XYZ file of C-alpha atoms in Angstrom:
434
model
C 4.717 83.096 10.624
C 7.214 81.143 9.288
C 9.097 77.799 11.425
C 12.740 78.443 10.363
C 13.728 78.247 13.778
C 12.405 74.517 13.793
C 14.987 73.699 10.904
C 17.507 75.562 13.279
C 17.407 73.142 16.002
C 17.555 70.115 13.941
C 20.791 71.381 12.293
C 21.951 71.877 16.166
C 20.671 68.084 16.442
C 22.857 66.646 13.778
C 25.623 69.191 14.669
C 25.543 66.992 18.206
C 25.792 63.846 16.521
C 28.588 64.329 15.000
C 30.189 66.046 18.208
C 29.602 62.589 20.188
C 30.057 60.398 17.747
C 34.079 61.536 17.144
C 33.874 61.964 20.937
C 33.185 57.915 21.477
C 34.253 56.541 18.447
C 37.563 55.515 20.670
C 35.048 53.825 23.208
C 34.041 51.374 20.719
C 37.304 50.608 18.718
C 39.213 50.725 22.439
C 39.360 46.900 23.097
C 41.331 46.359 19.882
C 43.122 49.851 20.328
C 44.807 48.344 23.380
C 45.297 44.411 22.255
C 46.961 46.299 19.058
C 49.260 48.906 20.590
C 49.638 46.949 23.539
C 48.315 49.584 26.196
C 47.223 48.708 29.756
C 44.139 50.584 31.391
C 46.050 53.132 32.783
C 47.020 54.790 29.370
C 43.568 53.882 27.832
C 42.570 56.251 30.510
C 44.845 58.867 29.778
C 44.220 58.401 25.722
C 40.151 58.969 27.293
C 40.944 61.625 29.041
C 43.294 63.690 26.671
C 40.356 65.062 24.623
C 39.703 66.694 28.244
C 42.508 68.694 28.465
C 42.521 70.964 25.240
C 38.416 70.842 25.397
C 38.248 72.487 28.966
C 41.680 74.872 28.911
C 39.754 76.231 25.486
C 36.256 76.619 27.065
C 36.762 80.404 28.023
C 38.600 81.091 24.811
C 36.112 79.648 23.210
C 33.447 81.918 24.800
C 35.306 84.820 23.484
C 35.574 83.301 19.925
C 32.189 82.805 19.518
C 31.307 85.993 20.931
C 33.950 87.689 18.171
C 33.277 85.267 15.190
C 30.007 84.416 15.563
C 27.576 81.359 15.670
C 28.248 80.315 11.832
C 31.837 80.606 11.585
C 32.479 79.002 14.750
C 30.495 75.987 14.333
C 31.730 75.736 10.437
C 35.677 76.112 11.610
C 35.305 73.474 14.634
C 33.928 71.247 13.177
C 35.841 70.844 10.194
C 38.947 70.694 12.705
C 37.496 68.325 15.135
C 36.815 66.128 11.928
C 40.308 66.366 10.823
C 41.836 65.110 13.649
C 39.249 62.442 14.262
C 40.466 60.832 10.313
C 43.600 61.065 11.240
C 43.527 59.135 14.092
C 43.063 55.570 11.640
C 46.773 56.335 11.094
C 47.978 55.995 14.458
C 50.727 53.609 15.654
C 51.337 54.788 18.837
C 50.335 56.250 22.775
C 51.934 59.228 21.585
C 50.271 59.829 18.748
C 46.342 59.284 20.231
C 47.486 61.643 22.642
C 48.438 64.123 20.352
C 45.523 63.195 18.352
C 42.741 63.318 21.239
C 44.150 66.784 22.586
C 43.216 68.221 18.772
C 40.035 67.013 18.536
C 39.406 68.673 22.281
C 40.648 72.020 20.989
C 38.400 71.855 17.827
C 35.321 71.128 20.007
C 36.132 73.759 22.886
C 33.642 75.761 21.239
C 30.760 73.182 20.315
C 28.420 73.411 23.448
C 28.642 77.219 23.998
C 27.471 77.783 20.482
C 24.771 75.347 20.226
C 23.072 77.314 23.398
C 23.889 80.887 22.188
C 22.116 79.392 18.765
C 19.068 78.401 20.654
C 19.238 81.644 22.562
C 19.385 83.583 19.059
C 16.385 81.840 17.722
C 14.136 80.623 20.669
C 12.045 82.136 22.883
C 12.535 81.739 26.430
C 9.179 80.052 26.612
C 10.281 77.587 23.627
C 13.954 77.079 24.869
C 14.100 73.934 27.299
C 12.297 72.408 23.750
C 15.342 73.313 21.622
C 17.719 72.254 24.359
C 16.553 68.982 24.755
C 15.824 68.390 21.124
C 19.826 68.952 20.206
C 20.766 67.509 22.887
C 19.140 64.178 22.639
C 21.327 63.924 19.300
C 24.051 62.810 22.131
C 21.909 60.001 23.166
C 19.899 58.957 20.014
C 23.171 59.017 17.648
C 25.115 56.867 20.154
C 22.242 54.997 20.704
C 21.920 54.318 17.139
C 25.302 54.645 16.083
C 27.083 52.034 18.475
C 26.155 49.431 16.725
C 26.793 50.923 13.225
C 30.205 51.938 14.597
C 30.626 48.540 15.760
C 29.904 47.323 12.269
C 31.959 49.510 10.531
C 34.728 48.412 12.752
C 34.440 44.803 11.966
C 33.680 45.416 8.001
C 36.908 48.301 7.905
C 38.665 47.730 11.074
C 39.046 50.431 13.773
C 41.586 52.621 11.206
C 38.532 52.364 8.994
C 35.939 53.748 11.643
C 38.073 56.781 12.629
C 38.664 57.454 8.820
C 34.683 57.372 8.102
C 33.797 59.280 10.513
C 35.960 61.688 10.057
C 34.437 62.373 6.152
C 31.011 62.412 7.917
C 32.278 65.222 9.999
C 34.245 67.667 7.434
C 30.734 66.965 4.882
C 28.957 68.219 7.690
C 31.495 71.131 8.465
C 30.766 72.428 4.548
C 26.840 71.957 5.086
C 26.342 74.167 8.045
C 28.697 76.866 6.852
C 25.985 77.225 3.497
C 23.184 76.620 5.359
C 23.146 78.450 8.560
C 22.394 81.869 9.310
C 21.553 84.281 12.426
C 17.966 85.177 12.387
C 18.587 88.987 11.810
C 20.772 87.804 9.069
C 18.401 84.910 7.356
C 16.699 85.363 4.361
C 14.054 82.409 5.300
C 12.576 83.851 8.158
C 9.756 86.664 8.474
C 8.846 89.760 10.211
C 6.167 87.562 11.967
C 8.760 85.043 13.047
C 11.709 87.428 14.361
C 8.979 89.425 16.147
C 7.561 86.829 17.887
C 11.088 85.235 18.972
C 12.354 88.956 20.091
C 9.503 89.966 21.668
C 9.448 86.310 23.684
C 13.350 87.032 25.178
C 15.701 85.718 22.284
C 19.171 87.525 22.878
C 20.488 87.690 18.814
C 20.422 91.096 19.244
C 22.159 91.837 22.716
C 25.549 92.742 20.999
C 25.242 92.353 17.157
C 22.345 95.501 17.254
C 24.632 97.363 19.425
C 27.688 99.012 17.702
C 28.351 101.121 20.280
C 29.832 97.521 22.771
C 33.057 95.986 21.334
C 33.204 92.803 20.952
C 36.369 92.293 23.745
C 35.262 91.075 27.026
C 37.254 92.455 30.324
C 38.390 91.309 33.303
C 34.726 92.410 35.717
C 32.920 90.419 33.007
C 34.906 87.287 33.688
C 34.337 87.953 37.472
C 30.710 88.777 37.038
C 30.270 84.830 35.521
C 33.335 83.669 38.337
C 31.633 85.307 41.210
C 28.062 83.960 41.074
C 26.553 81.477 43.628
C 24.086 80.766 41.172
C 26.012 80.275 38.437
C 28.689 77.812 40.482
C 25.503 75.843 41.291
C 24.898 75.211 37.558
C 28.987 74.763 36.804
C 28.653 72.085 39.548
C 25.708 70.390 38.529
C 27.478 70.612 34.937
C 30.172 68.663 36.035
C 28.093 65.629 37.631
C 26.066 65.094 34.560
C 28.774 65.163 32.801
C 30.846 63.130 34.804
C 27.583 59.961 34.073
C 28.074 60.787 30.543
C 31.738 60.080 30.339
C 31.506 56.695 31.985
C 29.243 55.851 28.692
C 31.199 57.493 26.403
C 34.445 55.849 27.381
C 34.759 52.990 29.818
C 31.171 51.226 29.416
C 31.481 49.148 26.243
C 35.049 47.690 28.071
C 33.072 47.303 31.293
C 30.458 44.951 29.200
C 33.322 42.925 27.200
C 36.051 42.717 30.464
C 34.410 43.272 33.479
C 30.956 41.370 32.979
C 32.381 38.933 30.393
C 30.178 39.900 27.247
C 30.636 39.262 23.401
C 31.950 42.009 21.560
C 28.824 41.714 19.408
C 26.422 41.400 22.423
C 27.674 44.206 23.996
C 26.924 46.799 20.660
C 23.479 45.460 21.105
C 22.990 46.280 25.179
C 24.907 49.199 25.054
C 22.860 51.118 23.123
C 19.681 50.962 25.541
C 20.980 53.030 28.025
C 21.717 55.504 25.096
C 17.666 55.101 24.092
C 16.485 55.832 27.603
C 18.888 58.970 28.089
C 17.003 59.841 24.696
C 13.709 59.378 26.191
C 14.921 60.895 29.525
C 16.148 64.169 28.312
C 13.186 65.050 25.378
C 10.982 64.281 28.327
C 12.607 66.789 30.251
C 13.140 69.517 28.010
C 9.054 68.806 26.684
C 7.784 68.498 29.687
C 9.739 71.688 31.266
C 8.612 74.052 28.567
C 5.156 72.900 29.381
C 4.836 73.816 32.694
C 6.261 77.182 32.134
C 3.180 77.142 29.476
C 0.943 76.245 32.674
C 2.262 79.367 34.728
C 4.522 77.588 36.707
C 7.937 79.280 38.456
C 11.280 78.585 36.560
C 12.375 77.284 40.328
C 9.858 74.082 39.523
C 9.692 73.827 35.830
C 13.240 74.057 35.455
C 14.912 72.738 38.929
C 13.124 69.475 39.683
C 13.713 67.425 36.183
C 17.483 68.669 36.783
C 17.332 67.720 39.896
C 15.291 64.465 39.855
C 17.644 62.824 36.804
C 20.715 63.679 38.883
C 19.228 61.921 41.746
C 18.094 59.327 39.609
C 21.521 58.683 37.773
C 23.121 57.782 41.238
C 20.953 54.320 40.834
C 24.281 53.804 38.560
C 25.967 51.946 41.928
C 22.641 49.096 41.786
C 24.989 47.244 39.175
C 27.424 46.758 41.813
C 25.137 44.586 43.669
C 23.692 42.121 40.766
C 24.931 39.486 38.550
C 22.814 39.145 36.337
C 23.204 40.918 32.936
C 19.559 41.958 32.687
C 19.572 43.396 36.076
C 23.200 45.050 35.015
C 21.721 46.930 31.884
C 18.010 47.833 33.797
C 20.335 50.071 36.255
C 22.427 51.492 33.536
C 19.546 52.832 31.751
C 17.715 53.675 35.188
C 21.223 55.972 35.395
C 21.366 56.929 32.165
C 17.842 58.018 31.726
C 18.626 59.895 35.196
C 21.446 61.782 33.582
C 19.456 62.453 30.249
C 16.513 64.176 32.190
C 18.683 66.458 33.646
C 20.807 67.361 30.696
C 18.465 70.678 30.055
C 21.148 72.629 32.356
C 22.483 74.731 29.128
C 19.173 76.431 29.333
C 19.674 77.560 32.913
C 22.961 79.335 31.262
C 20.270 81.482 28.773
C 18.474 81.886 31.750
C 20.728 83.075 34.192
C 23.335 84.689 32.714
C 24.095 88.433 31.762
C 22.432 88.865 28.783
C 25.366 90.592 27.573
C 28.041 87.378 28.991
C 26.254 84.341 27.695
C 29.130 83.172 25.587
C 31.363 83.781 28.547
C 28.961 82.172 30.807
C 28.359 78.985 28.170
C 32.131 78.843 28.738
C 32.906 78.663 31.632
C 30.102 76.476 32.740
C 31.152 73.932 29.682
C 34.789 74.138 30.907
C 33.318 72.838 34.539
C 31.981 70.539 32.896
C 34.323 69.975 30.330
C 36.748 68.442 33.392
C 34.617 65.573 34.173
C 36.072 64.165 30.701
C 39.498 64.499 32.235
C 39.114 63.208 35.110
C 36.385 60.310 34.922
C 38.338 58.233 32.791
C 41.242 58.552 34.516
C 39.835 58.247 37.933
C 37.995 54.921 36.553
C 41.243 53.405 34.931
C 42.899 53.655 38.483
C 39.717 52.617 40.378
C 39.749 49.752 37.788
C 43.258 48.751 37.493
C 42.526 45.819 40.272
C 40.498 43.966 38.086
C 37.263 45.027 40.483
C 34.703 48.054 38.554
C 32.542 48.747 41.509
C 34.474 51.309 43.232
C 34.172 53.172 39.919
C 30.404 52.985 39.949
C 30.146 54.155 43.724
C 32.565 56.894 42.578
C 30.240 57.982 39.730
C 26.791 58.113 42.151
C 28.628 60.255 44.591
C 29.324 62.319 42.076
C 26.079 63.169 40.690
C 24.341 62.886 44.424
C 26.645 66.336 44.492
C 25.299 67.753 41.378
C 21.918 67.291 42.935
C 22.744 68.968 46.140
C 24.103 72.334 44.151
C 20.300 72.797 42.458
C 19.259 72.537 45.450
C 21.201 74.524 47.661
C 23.166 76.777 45.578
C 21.088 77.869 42.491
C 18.184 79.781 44.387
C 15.759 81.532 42.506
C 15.713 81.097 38.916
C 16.159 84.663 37.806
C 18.817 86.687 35.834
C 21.607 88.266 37.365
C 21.380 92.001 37.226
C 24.449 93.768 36.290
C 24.707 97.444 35.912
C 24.946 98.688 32.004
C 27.660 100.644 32.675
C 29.890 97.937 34.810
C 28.948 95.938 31.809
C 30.116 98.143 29.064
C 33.324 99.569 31.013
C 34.595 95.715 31.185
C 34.018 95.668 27.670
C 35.823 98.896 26.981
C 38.964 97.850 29.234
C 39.797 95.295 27.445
């Protein structure tokens, strides 16, 4: 049998990389964004949060996109888009223009997340999929991780015009890459009988539509109410938006917490900021590993996939110890307590695979990244008004409240772990209404 699908997940892996890293790029060269251009925290947050807007209003377009165009062509067109705008960002002289800027790159990446888990769910058994989840995934936390202080380098070397311009290149090179390299499973030429057996007969869903000429590839109104309607699924849109919410503290606000708020060295803080990057690395492979195993071991989806969800998000609400200590040590320990928290739960895009309509995962991915998708509108701005008085610790209380929520919803609103059952033909006639 041949491993193809092992070469799938680390182009997913890089593929995330390069998502996050034009995602915080801003976060590092912010500090001298604002001395430069003059801008007070208020607009920083709205320059933060503008990515937000276009990225979640596009979530449920971008469903139906990727349901229509497909894994490769999605992935090769945002990308390439999301790259543009990221380069031309270095050329940037004013609020206006990040703005503008910001809400591009949102658009472009609308469809990232969604197609990274319909990906896994092409070529990944269900038994196999937490794995792949938390493999790409960690590419948020091991590239920031890693890259912080390389971005923090470039930025000194090329200046912060320099950083958005490099990464930018990285980005459209990338864009070119996956479009020649990546195909569907029922479409590769790499892959073997043994292979696509094994992954069909173990529950992948590359075949739910594509095989099935007979379904259109429009999606009607029932079908958005099937993935609206769900108390299940508003547990994991929830619990989306909590992790989330963590994740845009780091990717926006945390290096200027470091430099203004605890009084750190520009250099210094590149250095500490990137261990609570390594632990939500640590924290989310753990997960995803350790998830997959007991499923191996016979145990229920409610255990083997609720409790690391549910544990990180419980963890990540240690996030308000920093109010509480002075010391810097003590600072970063409960940022990476948090952040470790929020990486062990970040396996919730396999509870979209797992709950969905087999038929609506797109749709599903969508709307449950748009839920998400909001926390990077409204973190950063919430935190620039929390922050405005010169004092950070309402912020941080604000952020553990937040993902004490997302804890609460796996645990009260989720239920059973099981698919939702739709009826073939209220499946197909919302397809056919369209």
């Amino acid at each position: 049998m041949t491993k193809v699908r092992y070469g799938v997940v680390f182009m997913l892996f890089i593929t995330v990389i390069i998502n996050y890293m034009d995602r915080s790029n801003i976060a590092v060269a912010a500090p001298f964004i604002s001395k430069e251009l003059e801008l007070d925290p208020v607009q920083m947050g709205l320059i933060f949060s503008a990515f937000g807007w276009t990225y979640c209003a596009l979530q449920i377009p971008g469903g139906w996109i990727l349901d229509k165009l497909g894994n490769r062509k999605t992935h090769a067109i945002g990308i390439a888009g999301f790259s543009i705008a990221t380069l031309l960002q270095g050329f940037v002289h004013g609020f206006s223009g990040f703005i503008l800027l910001r809400v591009g790159l949102g658009a472009f990446e609308a469809p990232a997340f969604p197609t990274n888990s319909k990906v896994a769910a092409s070529w990944f058994p269900e038994k196999e999929r937490a794995r792949a989840v938390a493999i790409y995934t960690s590419g948020q936390f091991i590239g920031l991780a890693f890259l912080t202080p390389a971005l923090i380098f470039l930025q000194q070397w090329f200046g912060w015009r320099g950083l958005f311009i490099i990464t930018g290149i990285i980005g459209i090179s990338w864009a070119i890459l996956w479009y020649l390299l990546y195909r569907d499973p029922q479409h590769s030429k790499k892959v073997n009988k043994q292979e696509l057996d094994y992954i069909r007969e173990g529950g992948a869903i590359f075949d739910a539509i594509a095989d099935d000429k007979s379904v259109k590839s429009t999606v009607g109104i029932k079908d958005f109410a099937i993935v609206l309607k769900s108390r299940k699924l508003w547990g994991i849109y929830i619990g989306q938006f909590a992790v989330a919410s963590t994740l845009w503290f780091f990717l926006t606000w945390f290096p200027t917490y470091l430099v203004e708020y605890r009084g750190l060295t520009f250099v210094k803080t590149g250095l500490l900021a990137s261990l609570p990057f390594l632990a939500a690395f640590v924290g989310v492979l753990s997960s995803g590993f350790l998830s997959d195993f007991l499923v191996k071991k016979g145990v229920s989806d409610n255990v083997a996939r609720k409790v690391p969800v549910i544990t990180g998000l419980l963890l990540a609400t240690s996030i308000i110890g920093a109010n509480y200590v002075e010391n810097t040590n003590l600072v970063i320990m409960f940022m990476c307590i948090a952040f470790f928290g929020n990486g062990f739960a970040s396996i919730t895009w396999v509870f979209v695979s797992l709950l969905a309509p087999k038929r609506l995962v797109g749709i599903a991915g969508g709307v449950f990244n748009f839920i998400g998708g909001t926390a990077s509108i409204i973190i950063p701005i919430v935190i620039g008004f929390l922050a405005k008085g010169g004092n950070f610790a309402p912020a941080l209380t604000f952020i553990a409240c937040v993902t004490l929520i997302g804890a609460l919803s796996y645990i009260f609103l989720v239920g059973k772990v099981e698919r939702i059952q739709v009826k073939e033909e209220e499946s197909l006639k919302g397809y056919e209404s369209a």
